PDB file of C-alpha atoms in Angstrom:
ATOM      1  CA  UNK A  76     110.380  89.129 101.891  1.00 56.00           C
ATOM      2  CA  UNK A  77     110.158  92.494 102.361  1.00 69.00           C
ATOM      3  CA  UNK A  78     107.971  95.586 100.738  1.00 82.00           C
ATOM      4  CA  UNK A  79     108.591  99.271  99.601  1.00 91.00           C
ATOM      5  CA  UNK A  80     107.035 101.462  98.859  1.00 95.00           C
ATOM      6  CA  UNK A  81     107.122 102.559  95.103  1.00 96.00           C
ATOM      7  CA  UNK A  82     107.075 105.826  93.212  1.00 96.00           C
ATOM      8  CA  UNK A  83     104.561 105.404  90.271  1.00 97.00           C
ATOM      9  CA  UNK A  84     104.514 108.767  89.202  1.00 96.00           C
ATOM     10  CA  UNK A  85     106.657 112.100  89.897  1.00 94.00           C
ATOM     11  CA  UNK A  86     105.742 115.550  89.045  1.00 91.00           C
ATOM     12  CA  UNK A  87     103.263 114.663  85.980  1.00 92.00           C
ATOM     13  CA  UNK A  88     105.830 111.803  85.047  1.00 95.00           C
ATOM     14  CA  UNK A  89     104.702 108.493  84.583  1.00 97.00           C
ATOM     15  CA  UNK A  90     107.656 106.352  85.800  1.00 97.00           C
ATOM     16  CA  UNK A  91     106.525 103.602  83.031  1.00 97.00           C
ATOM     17  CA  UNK A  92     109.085 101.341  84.741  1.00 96.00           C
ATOM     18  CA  UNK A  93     108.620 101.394  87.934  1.00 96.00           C
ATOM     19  CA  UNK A  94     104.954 101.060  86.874  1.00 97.00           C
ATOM     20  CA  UNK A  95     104.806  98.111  84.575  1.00 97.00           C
ATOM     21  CA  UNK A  96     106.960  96.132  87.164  1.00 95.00           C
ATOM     22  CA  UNK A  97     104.370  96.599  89.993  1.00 96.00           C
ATOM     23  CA  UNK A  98     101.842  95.834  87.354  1.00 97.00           C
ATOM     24  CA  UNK A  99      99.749  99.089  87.844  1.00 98.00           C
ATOM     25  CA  UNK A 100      97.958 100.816  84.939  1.00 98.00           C
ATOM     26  CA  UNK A 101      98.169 104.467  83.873  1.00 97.00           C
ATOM     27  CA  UNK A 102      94.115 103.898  84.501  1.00 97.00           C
ATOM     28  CA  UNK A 103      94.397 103.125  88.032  1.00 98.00           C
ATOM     29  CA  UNK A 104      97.265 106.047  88.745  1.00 97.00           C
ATOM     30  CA  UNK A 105      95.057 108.479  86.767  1.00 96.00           C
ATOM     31  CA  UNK A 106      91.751 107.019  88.906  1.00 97.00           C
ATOM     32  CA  UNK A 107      93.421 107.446  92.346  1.00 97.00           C
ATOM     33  CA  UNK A 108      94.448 111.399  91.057  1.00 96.00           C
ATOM     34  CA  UNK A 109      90.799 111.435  90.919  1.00 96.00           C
ATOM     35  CA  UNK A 110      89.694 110.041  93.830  1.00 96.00           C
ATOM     36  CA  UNK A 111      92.323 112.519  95.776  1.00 95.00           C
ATOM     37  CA  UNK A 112      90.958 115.432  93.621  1.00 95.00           C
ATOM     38  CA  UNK A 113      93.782 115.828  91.909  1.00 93.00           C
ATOM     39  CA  UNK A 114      92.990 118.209  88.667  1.00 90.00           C
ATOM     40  CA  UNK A 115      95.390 116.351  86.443  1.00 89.00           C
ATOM     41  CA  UNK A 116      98.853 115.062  87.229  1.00 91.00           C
ATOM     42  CA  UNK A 117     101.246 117.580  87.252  1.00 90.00           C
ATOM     43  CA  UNK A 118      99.104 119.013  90.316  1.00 90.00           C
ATOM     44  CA  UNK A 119     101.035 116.425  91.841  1.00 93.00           C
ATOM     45  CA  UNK A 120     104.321 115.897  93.528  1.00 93.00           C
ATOM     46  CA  UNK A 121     103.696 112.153  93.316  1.00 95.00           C
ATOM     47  CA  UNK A 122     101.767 108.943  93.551  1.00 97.00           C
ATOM     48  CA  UNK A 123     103.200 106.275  95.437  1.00 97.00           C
ATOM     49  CA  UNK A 124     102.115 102.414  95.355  1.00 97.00           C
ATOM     50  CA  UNK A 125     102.337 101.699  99.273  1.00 96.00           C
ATOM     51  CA  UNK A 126     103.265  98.289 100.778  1.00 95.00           C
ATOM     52  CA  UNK A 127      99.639  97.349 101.179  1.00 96.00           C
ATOM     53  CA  UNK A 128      98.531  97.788  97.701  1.00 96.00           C
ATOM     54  CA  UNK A 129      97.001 101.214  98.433  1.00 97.00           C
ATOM     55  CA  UNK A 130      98.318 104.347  96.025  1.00 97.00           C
ATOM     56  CA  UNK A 131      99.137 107.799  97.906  1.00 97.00           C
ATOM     57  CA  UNK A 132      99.117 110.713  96.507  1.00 97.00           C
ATOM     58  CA  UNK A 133     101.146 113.610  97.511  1.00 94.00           C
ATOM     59  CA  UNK A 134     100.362 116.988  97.101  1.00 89.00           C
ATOM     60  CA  UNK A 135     102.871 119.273  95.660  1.00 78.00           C
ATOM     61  CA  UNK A 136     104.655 121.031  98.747  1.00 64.00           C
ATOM     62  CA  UNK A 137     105.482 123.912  96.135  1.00 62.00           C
ATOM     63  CA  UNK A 138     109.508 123.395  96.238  1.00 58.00           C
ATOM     64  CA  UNK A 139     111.315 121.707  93.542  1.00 56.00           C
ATOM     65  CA  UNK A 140     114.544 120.783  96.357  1.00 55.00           C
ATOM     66  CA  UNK A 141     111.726 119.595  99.074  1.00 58.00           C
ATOM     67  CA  UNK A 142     111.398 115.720  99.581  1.00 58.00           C
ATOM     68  CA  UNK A 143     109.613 115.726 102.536  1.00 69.00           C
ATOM     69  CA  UNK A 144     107.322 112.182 102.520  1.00 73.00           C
ATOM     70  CA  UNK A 145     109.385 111.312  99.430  1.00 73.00           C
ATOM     71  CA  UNK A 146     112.385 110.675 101.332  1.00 73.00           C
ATOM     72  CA  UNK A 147     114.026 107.316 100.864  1.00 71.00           C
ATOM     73  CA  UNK A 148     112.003 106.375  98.161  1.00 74.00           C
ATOM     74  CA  UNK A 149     113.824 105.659  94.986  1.00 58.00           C
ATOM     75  CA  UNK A 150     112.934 105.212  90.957  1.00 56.00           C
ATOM     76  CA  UNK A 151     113.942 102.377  88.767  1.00 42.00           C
ATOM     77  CA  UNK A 152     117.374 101.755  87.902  1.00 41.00           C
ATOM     78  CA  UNK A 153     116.765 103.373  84.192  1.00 43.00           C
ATOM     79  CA  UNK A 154     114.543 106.125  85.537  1.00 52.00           C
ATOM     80  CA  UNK A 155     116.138 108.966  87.289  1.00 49.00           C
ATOM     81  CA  UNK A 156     113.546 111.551  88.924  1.00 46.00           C
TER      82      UNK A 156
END
């Protein structure tokens, strides 16, 4: 079986889901936002639920085109980003 990494939430959008699939809670997203030091979410260019459970969050690199650590990661089939 293998594991990818999942976008949870893209530039202050919840991707509800992506999100209710991997069983993760606005609560949790919104928790490791705060643990990062995140302000509120559209600070954000993303949270990402990582193969081992973690969440990342990615700082906005300030260009809407940029995908930099993005990159290969897609949404849900009924959520476009």
């Amino acid at each position: 079986m293998k594991s990818e990494p999942t976008l949870l939430l893209h530039r202050g959008r919840f991707l509800d889901g992506a999100m209710r699939i991997q069983r993760v809670t606005r609560a949790e997203v919104l928790a490791a936002l705060r643990g990062s030091g995140a302000a509120d979410a559209g600070s954000v260019a993303a949270v990402v639920l990582e193969t081992d459970g973690s969440l990342s969050v990615v700082r906005d690199a300030g260009g809407a085109g940029n995908v930099g650590t993005l990159e290969g990661l897609a949404a849900t089939r009924d959520e476009a980003w």
